[in-house]
Amino acid sequence: MTTNDVQNVFVALADPARRKIIETLTEVGAKTATQLVPGLEMTRQGVTKHLNILADAGLVTIYQRGRDKYYVLTPEPLEEATLWISAIAARWDERLEALRQFLEDDNETTGET
Amino acid sequence: MTTNDVQNVFVALADPARRKIIETLTEVGAKTATQLVPGLEMTRQGVTKHLNILADAGLVTIYQRGRDKYYVLTPEPLEEATLWISAIAARWDERLEALRQFLEDDNETTGET
DNA sequence: AATATACGCAACCAATTAGTTGCATTTAAT
DNA sequence: ATTAAATGCAACTAATTGGTTGCGTATATT
């Protein structure tokens, strides 16, 4: 499941509204869907959909207080994203020398589009 | 641009084919689009589209050698993703105490769907 | 010179995504 | 008891995404 976990986390982080929710929950601690609506330009149901995606990634936990449903950040799954990235970075450092080899043989071109 | 950068990086990382390309380039150093086709179950044009998205995020650089176009990883933009995540983690640690407060007042519910 | 290989571009398609509206249900407040 | 507030669920729409096919062009290879 670990491989699917990192997928869900990266998908969750790929949307600006969801990152903003994460930032807000980081600052405020706990909020309901309706409390999150102002600031995100979107209806409550839209916010709820994003919260569900965050919940699927394990990034929020829900605490129900009567009719209110408070969402709280669960940052642990972020670690999996960080691990994936740092594994790449680590292996990349090993490859740098071989890369230099490649570049010396060649004429370079700009990679910008 | 920094805010848009992190958006492009997270979008790039959200697709499994693109993460696989990143992993392959990390191990092999440089490959052309057609060389990447076996292993990803997809046509060359499909691969090219993914490579363009990676290039938009600044995650690959292109070196042209005659008619061949070699893609090489540029891992620097990954740092922005890592920074975003670690900023969240850092602020989150500060909030933990306030959170404990919130949880004590309440009856908890499972956050799984 | 002729053939083969690698790439670029554009149109197209199916599936997913982001968001909406509308309505029903549950819980709280007066 | 009535009204108001918060959520849930489902159907629907528009835009984006992931991928394809079909072609033309540029560079190698024989």
Coordinates of C-alpha atoms (C1' of nucleotides) in Angstrom, one line a residue:
Chain A
M1 CA 0.0 0.0 0.0
T2 CA 3.0 2.3 0.5
T3 CA 3.2 2.9 -3.2
N4 CA -0.5 3.9 -3.3
D5 CA -0.1 6.0 -0.3
V6 CA 2.5 8.3 -1.9
Q7 CA 0.2 8.5 -4.9
N8 CA -2.7 9.8 -2.9
V9 CA -0.5 12.2 -1.0
F10 CA 1.0 13.7 -4.2
V11 CA -2.5 14.0 -5.8
A12 CA -3.8 15.7 -2.7
L13 CA -0.9 18.2 -2.8
A14 CA -1.3 19.0 -6.5
D15 CA -4.3 21.2 -6.0
P16 CA -3.9 24.8 -4.7
A17 CA -7.2 24.8 -2.8
R18 CA -6.2 21.7 -0.9
R19 CA -2.7 23.1 -0.1
K20 CA -4.5 26.2 1.2
I21 CA -6.8 24.1 3.4
I22 CA -3.7 22.4 4.7
E23 CA -2.1 25.7 5.5
T24 CA -5.2 27.0 7.1
L25 CA -5.6 24.0 9.3
T26 CA -1.9 24.3 10.3
E27 CA -2.5 27.8 11.5
V28 CA -6.0 27.4 13.0
G29 CA -5.9 23.8 14.2
A30 CA -9.4 22.7 13.5
K31 CA -12.2 23.9 11.2
T32 CA -15.4 22.7 9.7
A33 CA -16.1 22.6 6.0
T34 CA -18.4 25.7 6.3
Q35 CA -15.9 27.6 8.3
L36 CA -13.3 26.9 5.5
V37 CA -15.6 28.3 2.8
P38 CA -14.6 32.0 3.1
G39 CA -11.1 32.3 1.8
L40 CA -11.5 29.5 -0.7
E41 CA -13.8 30.9 -3.4
M42 CA -16.1 27.9 -3.6
T43 CA -19.3 26.4 -2.1
R44 CA -19.4 24.2 1.0
Q45 CA -19.9 21.1 -1.1
G46 CA -16.8 22.0 -3.1
V47 CA -14.8 22.3 0.1
T48 CA -16.2 19.0 1.3
K49 CA -14.9 17.3 -1.8
H50 CA -11.4 18.6 -1.3
L51 CA -11.6 17.5 2.4
N52 CA -12.6 14.0 1.3
I53 CA -9.6 13.8 -1.0
L54 CA -7.3 15.0 1.9
A55 CA -8.9 12.3 4.1
D56 CA -8.3 9.6 1.5
A57 CA -4.6 10.6 1.6
G58 CA -4.8 10.4 5.4
L59 CA -3.9 14.1 5.7
V60 CA -6.9 15.1 7.8
T61 CA -8.8 13.4 10.7
I62 CA -12.4 14.2 11.6
Y63 CA -13.7 15.1 15.0
Q64 CA -17.4 15.4 15.3
R65 CA -18.9 17.7 17.8
G66 CA -22.6 17.4 17.6
R67 CA -23.8 18.6 14.2
D68 CA -20.4 20.1 13.4
K69 CA -17.5 18.1 11.9
Y70 CA -14.1 19.4 12.6
Y71 CA -11.2 18.6 10.3
V72 CA -7.7 18.5 11.8
L73 CA -4.5 18.0 10.0
T74 CA -2.7 14.7 10.2
P75 CA 0.7 15.6 8.8
E76 CA 2.3 12.1 9.0
P77 CA 1.6 11.1 5.4
L78 CA 3.6 14.1 4.3
E79 CA 6.6 12.1 5.4
E80 CA 6.0 9.6 2.6
A81 CA 6.2 12.4 0.0
T82 CA 9.3 13.7 1.6
L83 CA 10.9 10.3 1.6
W84 CA 10.2 9.7 -2.0
I85 CA 11.8 13.0 -3.0
S86 CA 14.8 12.5 -0.8
A87 CA 15.4 9.0 -2.2
I88 CA 15.6 10.6 -5.6
A89 CA 17.9 13.3 -4.4
A90 CA 20.2 10.8 -2.7
R91 CA 20.5 8.6 -5.8
W92 CA 20.9 11.6 -8.0
D93 CA 24.0 12.6 -6.1
E94 CA 25.6 9.3 -6.9
R95 CA 24.8 9.7 -10.6
L96 CA 26.3 13.2 -10.9
E97 CA 29.7 12.0 -12.0
A98 CA 28.3 9.8 -14.8
L99 CA 26.2 12.8 -15.9
R100 CA 29.2 15.0 -16.2
Q101 CA 30.6 12.4 -18.5
F102 CA 27.6 12.6 -20.7
L103 CA 27.6 16.3 -20.9
E104 CA 31.2 16.5 -21.8
D105 CA 30.6 14.5 -25.0
D106 CA 27.9 16.8 -26.1
N107 CA 26.7 20.2 -27.3
E108 CA 24.2 21.5 -24.9
T109 CA 20.8 23.0 -25.6
T110 CA 18.5 25.0 -23.4
G111 CA 15.8 23.0 -21.7
E112 CA 13.3 25.7 -21.4
T113 CA 10.2 25.6 -23.5
Chain B
M1 CA 6.9 32.8 -9.5
T2 CA 7.8 30.8 -6.5
T3 CA 4.2 30.1 -5.7
N4 CA 3.6 28.9 -9.2
D5 CA 6.7 26.9 -9.2
V6 CA 5.6 24.7 -6.3
Q7 CA 2.3 24.2 -8.1
N8 CA 4.0 22.9 -11.2
V9 CA 6.3 20.6 -9.2
F10 CA 3.4 19.1 -7.3
V11 CA 1.4 18.6 -10.4
A12 CA 4.4 16.9 -12.1
L13 CA 4.8 14.6 -9.2
A14 CA 1.1 13.6 -9.0
D15 CA 1.3 11.3 -11.9
P16 CA 2.8 7.8 -11.5
A17 CA 4.2 7.7 -15.1
R18 CA 6.0 11.0 -14.4
R19 CA 7.4 9.7 -11.1
K20 CA 8.6 6.6 -12.9
I21 CA 10.3 8.7 -15.6
I22 CA 12.0 10.7 -12.8
E23 CA 13.2 7.4 -11.2
T24 CA 14.4 6.0 -14.5
L25 CA 16.4 9.2 -15.3
T26 CA 17.8 9.1 -11.8
E27 CA 19.2 5.6 -12.4
V28 CA 20.2 5.9 -16.0
G29 CA 21.2 9.6 -16.3
A30 CA 19.9 10.5 -19.7
K31 CA 17.3 9.0 -22.1
T32 CA 15.3 10.0 -25.1
A33 CA 11.5 9.9 -25.3
T34 CA 11.6 6.8 -27.5
Q35 CA 14.1 5.1 -25.1
L36 CA 11.7 5.7 -22.3
V37 CA 8.7 4.1 -24.1
P38 CA 9.4 0.5 -23.0
G39 CA 8.6 0.3 -19.3
L40 CA 5.9 2.9 -19.5
E41 CA 3.0 1.3 -21.3
M42 CA 2.4 4.2 -23.7
T43 CA 3.3 5.6 -27.1
R44 CA 6.2 7.9 -27.7
Q45 CA 3.9 10.9 -28.0
G46 CA 2.4 10.0 -24.7
V47 CA 5.8 10.0 -23.1
T48 CA 6.7 13.3 -24.8
K49 CA 3.6 14.9 -23.2
H50 CA 4.8 13.8 -19.7
L51 CA 8.3 15.0 -20.4
N52 CA 6.9 18.4 -21.4
I53 CA 5.1 18.6 -18.1
L54 CA 8.3 17.7 -16.3
A55 CA 10.1 20.4 -18.3
D56 CA 7.5 23.0 -17.4
A57 CA 8.2 22.2 -13.7
G58 CA 11.9 22.6 -14.4
L59 CA 12.5 19.0 -13.5
V60 CA 14.2 17.9 -16.7
T61 CA 16.7 19.6 -19.0
I62 CA 17.1 18.7 -22.7
Y63 CA 20.4 18.0 -24.5
Q64 CA 20.1 17.5 -28.2
R65 CA 22.5 15.2 -29.9
G66 CA 21.8 15.3 -33.6
R67 CA 18.3 14.0 -34.2
D68 CA 18.1 12.6 -30.6
K69 CA 16.8 14.6 -27.7
Y70 CA 18.1 13.5 -24.4
Y71 CA 16.3 14.3 -21.2
V72 CA 18.2 14.7 -18.0
L73 CA 16.8 15.2 -14.5
T74 CA 17.2 18.6 -12.9
P75 CA 16.3 17.8 -9.3
E76 CA 16.6 21.4 -7.9
P77 CA 12.8 22.2 -8.2
L78 CA 12.1 19.2 -5.9
E79 CA 13.6 21.4 -3.2
E80 CA 10.6 23.7 -3.4
A81 CA 8.2 20.9 -2.8
T82 CA 10.3 19.8 0.2
L83 CA 10.4 23.3 1.5
W84 CA 6.6 23.7 1.3
I85 CA 6.1 20.4 3.2
S86 CA 8.7 21.1 5.9
A87 CA 7.2 24.6 6.5
I88 CA 3.9 22.9 7.2
A89 CA 5.6 20.4 9.5
A90 CA 7.4 23.1 11.4
R91 CA 4.4 25.2 12.0
W92 CA 2.4 22.2 12.9
D93 CA 4.7 21.3 15.7
E94 CA 4.0 24.7 17.2
R95 CA 0.2 24.1 17.0
L96 CA 0.3 20.7 18.7
E97 CA -0.4 22.1 22.1
A98 CA -3.4 24.1 21.0
L99 CA -4.6 20.9 19.3
R100 CA -4.4 18.8 22.4
Q101 CA -6.6 21.5 24.0
F102 CA -9.2 21.0 21.3
L103 CA -9.2 17.3 21.5
E104 CA -9.6 17.2 25.3
D105 CA -12.9 19.1 24.9
D106 CA -14.3 16.5 22.6
N107 CA -15.5 13.1 21.7
E108 CA -13.4 11.7 18.9
T109 CA -14.6 10.0 15.7
T110 CA -12.5 8.0 13.2
G111 CA -11.4 9.9 10.2
E112 CA -11.2 7.0 7.8
T113 CA -13.8 6.9 5.0
Chain C
dA1 C1' 20.1 8.5 -53.4
dA2 C1' 17.0 5.8 -50.8
dT3 C1' 15.5 4.0 -46.6
dA4 C1' 14.9 4.2 -41.8
dT5 C1' 14.8 6.5 -37.4
dA6 C1' 13.6 10.2 -34.2
dC7 C1' 11.0 14.0 -33.4
dG8 C1' 7.1 17.8 -33.7
dC9 C1' 2.4 19.1 -34.3
dA10 C1' -2.5 18.9 -34.3
dA11 C1' -6.9 16.8 -33.9
dC12 C1' -9.4 13.8 -31.5
dC13 C1' -11.4 10.8 -27.6
dA14 C1' -12.5 8.9 -23.1
dA15 C1' -12.1 9.4 -18.3
dT16 C1' -11.4 12.2 -14.5
dT17 C1' -11.8 16.4 -11.9
dA18 C1' -13.4 20.7 -10.0
dG19 C1' -17.2 22.7 -9.1
dT20 C1' -22.2 23.6 -9.1
dT21 C1' -27.4 23.1 -7.8
dG22 C1' -31.1 21.0 -5.4
dC23 C1' -33.0 18.5 -1.8
dA24 C1' -33.2 15.6 2.3
dT25 C1' -31.6 14.7 7.1
dT26 C1' -29.8 15.7 11.5
dT27 C1' -28.8 18.7 15.4
dA28 C1' -29.1 23.1 17.7
dA29 C1' -31.4 27.4 19.2
dT30 C1' -35.5 30.3 20.3
Chain D
dA1 C1' -42.7 23.0 18.7
dT2 C1' -40.6 25.7 15.2
dT3 C1' -37.0 27.6 12.9
dA4 C1' -32.3 27.8 11.7
dA5 C1' -27.8 25.9 10.9
dA6 C1' -24.6 22.1 9.4
dT7 C1' -24.0 18.2 7.0
dG8 C1' -24.9 14.3 3.3
dC9 C1' -26.0 12.6 -1.1
dA10 C1' -26.8 12.6 -6.0
dA11 C1' -27.1 14.5 -10.5
dC12 C1' -25.3 17.4 -13.6
dT13 C1' -21.8 20.5 -16.3
dA14 C1' -17.5 22.4 -18.0
dA15 C1' -12.8 22.0 -18.2
dT16 C1' -8.7 19.4 -17.8
dT17 C1' -6.0 15.3 -18.4
dG18 C1' -4.0 11.2 -20.2
dG19 C1' -3.6 9.1 -24.0
dT20 C1' -4.2 8.0 -29.0
dT21 C1' -3.7 8.3 -34.3
dG22 C1' -2.0 10.4 -38.4
dC23 C1' 0.8 13.1 -40.5
dG24 C1' 5.0 16.0 -41.9
dT25 C1' 9.9 17.1 -41.2
dA26 C1' 14.7 16.5 -39.9
dT27 C1' 18.6 13.7 -39.3
dA28 C1' 21.1 9.2 -39.8
dT29 C1' 22.4 5.1 -42.1
dT30 C1' 23.1 1.9 -46.1

